[in-house]
XYZ file of N, CA, C and O in Angstrom:
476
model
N 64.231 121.809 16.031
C 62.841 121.721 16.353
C 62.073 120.896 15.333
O 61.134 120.172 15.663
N 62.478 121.020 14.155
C 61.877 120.340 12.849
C 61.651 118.859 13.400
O 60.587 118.240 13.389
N 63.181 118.323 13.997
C 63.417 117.041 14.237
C 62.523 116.935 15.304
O 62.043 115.806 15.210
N 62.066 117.479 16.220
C 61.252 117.184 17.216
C 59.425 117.224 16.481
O 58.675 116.489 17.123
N 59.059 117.622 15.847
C 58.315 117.877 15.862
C 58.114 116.627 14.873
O 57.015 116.097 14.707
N 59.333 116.202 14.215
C 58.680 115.086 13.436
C 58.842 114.119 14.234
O 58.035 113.225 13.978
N 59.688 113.820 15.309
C 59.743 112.268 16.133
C 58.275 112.395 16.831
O 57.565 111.390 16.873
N 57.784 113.725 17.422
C 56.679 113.484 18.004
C 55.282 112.922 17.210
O 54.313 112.263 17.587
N 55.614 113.418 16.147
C 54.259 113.221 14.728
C 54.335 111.823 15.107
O 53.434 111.170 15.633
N 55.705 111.356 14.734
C 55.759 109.412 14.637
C 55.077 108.984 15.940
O 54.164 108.163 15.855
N 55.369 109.376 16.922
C 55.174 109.059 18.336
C 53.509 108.939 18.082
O 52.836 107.949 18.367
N 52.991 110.230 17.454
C 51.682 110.538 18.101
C 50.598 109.250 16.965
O 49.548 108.669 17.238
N 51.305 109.227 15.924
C 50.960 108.378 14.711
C 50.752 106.531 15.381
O 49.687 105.913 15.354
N 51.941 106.053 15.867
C 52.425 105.366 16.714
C 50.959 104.787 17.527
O 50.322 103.750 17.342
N 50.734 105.952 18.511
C 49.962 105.881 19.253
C 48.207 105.534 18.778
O 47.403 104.634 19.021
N 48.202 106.868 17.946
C 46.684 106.340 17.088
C 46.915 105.010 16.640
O 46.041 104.201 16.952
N 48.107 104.494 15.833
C 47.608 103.139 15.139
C 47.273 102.216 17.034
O 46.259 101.593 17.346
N 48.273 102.422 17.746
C 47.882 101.412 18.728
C 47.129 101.090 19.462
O 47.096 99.978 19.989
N 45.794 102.671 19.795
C 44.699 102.732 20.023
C 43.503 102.117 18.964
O 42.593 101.315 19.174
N 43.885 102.799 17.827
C 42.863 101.403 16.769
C 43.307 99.913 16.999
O 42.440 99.126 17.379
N 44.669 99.439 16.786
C 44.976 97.952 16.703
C 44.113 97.543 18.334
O 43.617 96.416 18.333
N 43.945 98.272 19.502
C 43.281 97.601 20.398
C 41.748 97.625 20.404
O 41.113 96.835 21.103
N 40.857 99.006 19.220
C 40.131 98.676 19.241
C 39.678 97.147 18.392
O 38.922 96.253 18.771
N 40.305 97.251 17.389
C 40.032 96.605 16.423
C 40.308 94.871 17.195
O 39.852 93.842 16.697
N 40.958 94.914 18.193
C 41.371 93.524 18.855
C 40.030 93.232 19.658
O 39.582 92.111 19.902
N 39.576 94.231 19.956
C 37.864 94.127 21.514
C 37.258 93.960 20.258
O 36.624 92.912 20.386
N 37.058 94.439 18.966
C 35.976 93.792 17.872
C 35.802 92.723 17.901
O 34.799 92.087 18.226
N 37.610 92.141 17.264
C 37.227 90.969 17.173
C 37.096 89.904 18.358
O 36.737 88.766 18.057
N 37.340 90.186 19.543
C 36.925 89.351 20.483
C 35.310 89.539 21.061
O 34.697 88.800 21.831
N 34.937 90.586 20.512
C 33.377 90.289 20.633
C 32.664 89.577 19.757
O 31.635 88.971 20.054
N 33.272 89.622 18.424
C 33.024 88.390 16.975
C 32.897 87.388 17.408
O 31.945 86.609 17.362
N 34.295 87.293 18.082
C 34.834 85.936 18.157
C 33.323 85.329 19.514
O 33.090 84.144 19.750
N 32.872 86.036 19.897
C 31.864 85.929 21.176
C 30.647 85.082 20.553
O 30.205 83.956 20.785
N 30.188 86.431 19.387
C 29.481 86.184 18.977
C 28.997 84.665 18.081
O 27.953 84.013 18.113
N 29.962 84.533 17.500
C 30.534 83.430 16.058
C 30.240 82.215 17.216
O 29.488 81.343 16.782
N 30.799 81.967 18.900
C 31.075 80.832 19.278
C 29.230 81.172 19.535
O 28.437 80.600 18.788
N 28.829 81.910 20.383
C 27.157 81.561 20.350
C 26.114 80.846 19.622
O 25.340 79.987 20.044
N 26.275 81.559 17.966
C 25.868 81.071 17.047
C 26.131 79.961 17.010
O 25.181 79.256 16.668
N 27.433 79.228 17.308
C 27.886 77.617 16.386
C 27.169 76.929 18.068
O 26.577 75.867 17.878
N 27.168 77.247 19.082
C 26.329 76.511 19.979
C 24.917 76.555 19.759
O 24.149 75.631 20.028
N 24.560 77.786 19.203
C 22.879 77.535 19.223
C 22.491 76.350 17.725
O 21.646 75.460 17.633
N 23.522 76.848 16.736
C 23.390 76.133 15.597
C 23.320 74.032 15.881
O 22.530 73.241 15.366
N 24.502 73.739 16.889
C 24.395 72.500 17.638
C 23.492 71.974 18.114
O 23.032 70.848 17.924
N 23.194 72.769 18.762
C 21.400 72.388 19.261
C 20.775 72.268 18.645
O 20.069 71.282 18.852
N 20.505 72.958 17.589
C 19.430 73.040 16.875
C 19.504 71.672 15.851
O 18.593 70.976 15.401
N 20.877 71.597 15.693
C 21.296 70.440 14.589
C 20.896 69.192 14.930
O 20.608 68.250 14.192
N 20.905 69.302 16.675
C 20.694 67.687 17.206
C 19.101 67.581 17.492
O 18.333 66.631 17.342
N 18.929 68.642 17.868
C 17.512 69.088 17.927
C 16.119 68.514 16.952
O 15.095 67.893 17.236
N 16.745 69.135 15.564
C 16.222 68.514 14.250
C 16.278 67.482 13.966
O 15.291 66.975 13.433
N 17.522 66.668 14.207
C 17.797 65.423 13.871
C 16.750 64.750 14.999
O 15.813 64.174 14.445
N 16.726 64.719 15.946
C 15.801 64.529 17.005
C 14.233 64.294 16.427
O 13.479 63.322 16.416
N 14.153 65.409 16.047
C 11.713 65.497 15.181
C 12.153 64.582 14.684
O 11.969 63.524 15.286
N 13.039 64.528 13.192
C 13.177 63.930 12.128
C 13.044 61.915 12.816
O 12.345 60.954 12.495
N 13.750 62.066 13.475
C 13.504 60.293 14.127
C 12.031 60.427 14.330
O 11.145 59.940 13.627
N 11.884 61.281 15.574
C 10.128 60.524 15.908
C 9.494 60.628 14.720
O 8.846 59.658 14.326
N 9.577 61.971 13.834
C 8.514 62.046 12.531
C 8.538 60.565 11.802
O 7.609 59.857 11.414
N 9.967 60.378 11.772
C 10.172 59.124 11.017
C 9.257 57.729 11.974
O 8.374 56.918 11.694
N 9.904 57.991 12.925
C 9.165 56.009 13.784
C 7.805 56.747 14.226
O 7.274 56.053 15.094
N 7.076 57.850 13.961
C 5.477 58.154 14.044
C 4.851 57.196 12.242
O 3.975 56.339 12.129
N 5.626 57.741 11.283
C 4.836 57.605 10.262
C 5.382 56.001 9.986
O 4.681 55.194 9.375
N 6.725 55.663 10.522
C 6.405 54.083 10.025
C 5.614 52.776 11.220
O 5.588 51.545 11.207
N 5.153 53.650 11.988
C 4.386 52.949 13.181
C 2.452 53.017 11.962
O 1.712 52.082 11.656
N 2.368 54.111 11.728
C 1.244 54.713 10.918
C 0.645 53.871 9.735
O -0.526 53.666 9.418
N 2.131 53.342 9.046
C 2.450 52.863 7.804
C 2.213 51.397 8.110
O 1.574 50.660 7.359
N 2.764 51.015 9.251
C 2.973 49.133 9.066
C 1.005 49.097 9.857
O 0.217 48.213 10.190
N 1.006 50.229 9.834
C -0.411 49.258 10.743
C -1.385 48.979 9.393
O -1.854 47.878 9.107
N -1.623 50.467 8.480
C -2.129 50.492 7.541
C -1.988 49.147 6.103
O -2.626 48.990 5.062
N -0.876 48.425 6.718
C -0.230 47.866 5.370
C -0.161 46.094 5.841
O 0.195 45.570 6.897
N -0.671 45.501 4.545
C -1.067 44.004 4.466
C 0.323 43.894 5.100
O 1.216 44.662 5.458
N -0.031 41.958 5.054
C 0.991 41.086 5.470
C 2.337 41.132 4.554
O 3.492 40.988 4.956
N 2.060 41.280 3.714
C 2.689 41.092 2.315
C 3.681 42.786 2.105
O 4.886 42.905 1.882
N 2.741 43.778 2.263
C 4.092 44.895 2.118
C 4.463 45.000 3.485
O 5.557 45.555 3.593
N 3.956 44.673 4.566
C 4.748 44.584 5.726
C 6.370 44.130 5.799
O 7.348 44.655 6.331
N 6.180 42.870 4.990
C 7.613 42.316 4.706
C 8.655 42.543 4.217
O 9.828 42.281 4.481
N 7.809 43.381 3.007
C 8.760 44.115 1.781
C 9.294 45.797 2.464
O 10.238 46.417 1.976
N 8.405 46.342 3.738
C 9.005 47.574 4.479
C 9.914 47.068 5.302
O 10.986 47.636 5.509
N 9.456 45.561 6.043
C 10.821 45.156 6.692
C 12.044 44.669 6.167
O 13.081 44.469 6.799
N 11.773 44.441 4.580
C 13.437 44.424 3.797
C 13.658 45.623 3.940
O 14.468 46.079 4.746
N 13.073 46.171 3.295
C 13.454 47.637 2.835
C 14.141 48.615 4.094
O 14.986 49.484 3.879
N 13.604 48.283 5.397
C 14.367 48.878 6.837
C 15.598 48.431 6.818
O 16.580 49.106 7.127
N 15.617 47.014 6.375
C 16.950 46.247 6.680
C 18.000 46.543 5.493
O 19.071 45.940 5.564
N 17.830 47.245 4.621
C 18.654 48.070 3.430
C 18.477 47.454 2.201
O 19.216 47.884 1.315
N 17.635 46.487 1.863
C 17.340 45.822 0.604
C 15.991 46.755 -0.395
O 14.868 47.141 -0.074
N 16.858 46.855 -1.815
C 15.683 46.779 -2.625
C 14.692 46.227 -2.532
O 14.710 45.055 -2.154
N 13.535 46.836 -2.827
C 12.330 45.640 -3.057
C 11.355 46.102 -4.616
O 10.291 45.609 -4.990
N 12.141 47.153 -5.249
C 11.252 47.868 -6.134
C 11.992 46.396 -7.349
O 12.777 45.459 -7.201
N 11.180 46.948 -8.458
C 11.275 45.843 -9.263
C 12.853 46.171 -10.121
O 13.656 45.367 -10.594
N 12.874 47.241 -10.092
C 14.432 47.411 -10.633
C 15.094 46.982 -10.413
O 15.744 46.329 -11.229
N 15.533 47.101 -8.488
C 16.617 46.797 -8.051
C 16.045 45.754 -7.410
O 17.171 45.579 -6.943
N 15.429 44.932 -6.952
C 15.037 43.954 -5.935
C 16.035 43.501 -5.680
O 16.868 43.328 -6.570
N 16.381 43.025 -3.875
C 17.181 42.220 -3.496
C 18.739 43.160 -3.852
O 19.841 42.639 -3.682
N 18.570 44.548 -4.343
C 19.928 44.980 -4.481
C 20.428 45.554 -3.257
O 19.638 45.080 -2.441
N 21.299 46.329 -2.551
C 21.704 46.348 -1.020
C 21.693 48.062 -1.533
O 22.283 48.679 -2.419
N 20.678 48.441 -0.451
C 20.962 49.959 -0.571
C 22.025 50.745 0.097
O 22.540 50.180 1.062
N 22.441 51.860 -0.186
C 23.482 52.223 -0.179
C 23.620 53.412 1.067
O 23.042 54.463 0.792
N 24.246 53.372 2.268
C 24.198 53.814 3.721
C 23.737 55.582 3.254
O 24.279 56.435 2.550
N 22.390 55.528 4.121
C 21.252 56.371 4.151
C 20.368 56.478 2.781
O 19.518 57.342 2.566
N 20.771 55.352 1.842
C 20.039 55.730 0.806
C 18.526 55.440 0.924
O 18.107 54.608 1.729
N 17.632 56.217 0.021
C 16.054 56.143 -0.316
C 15.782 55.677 -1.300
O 16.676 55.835 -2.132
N 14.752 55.026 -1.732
C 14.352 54.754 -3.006
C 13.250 55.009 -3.540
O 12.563 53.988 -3.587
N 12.769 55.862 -3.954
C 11.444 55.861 -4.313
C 10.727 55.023 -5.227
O 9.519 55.213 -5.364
N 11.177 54.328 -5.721
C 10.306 53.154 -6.374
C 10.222 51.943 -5.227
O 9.234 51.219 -5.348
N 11.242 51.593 -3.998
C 10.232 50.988 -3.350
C 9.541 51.391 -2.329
O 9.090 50.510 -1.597
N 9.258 52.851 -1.986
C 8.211 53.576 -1.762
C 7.323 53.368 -2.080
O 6.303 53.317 -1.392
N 7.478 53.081 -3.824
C 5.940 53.253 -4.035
C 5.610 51.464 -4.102
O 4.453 51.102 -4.316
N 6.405 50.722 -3.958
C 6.134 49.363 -4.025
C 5.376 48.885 -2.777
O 4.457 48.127 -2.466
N 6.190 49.673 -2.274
C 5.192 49.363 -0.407
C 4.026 49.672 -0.235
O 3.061 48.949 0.011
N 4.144 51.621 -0.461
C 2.914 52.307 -0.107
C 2.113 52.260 -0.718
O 1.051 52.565 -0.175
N 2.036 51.774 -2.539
C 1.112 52.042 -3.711
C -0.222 51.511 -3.285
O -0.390 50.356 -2.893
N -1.300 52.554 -3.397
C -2.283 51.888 -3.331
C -3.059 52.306 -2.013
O -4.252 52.010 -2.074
N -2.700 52.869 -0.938
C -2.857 52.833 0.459
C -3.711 53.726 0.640
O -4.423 53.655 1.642
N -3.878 54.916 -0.387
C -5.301 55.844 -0.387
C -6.803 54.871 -0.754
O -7.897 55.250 -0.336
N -6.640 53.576 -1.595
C -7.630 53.445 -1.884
C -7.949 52.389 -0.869
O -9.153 52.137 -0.821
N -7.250 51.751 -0.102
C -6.765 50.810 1.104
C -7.702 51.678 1.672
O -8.869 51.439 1.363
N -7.517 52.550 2.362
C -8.432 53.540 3.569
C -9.656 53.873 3.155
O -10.517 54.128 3.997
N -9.876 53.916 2.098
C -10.677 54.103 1.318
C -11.946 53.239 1.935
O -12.993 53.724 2.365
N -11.644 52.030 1.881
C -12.404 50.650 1.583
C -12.513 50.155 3.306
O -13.467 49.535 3.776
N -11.446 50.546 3.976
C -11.370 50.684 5.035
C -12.630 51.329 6.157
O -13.179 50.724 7.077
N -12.857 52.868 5.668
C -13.423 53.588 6.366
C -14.913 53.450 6.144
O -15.700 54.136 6.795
């Protein structure tokens, strides 16, 4: 009887782990549910953003070239086309998505008091 009572223990042991291993399998396939939702809403959102970020961008350089002489007009249209125009680097080739803030300010400098004189 000893022997029976221990094959059944294993049996019954057996059984609990295989009722957890299936809960624990519906967990993770509801994770797994969850995790793919998130990385689709996250997609959207990614292209989404990237999306404002253009118009914000071709709103403020539509904003910018109207506000701006003949002269930094030219130096924003190097500067679109990937060239330095600040005095550091002038004429140096900027580097794919790079910014520069010195010819930022080579372009824009000045453009508060521009409106200024303007208004």
């Amino acid at each position: 009887m000893n022997g029976d009572q221990q094959r059944n223990g294993i049996y019954d042991n057996l059984a609990h782990l295989g009722a957890h291993l299936t809960e624990m399998g519906d967990e993770l396939a509801a994770l797994k549910s969850q995790l793919n939702v998130a990385l689709a809403q996250n997609a959207e959102l990614t292209i989404e953003n990237k999306h404002l970020q253009e118009a914000i961008k071709k709103l403020r350089d539509e904003r910018d070239e109207q506000q701006l002489t003949t002269g930094r007009r030219t130096l924003n249209e190097l500067y679109h086309q990937g060239f330095h125009v600040c005095r550091k680097h002038f004429g140096e080739r900027l580097a794919p998505n790079e910014s520069c803030i010195f010819c930022d300010e080579a372009i824009f400098s000045g453009m508060d008091g521009q409106k200024g004189k303007q208004e």
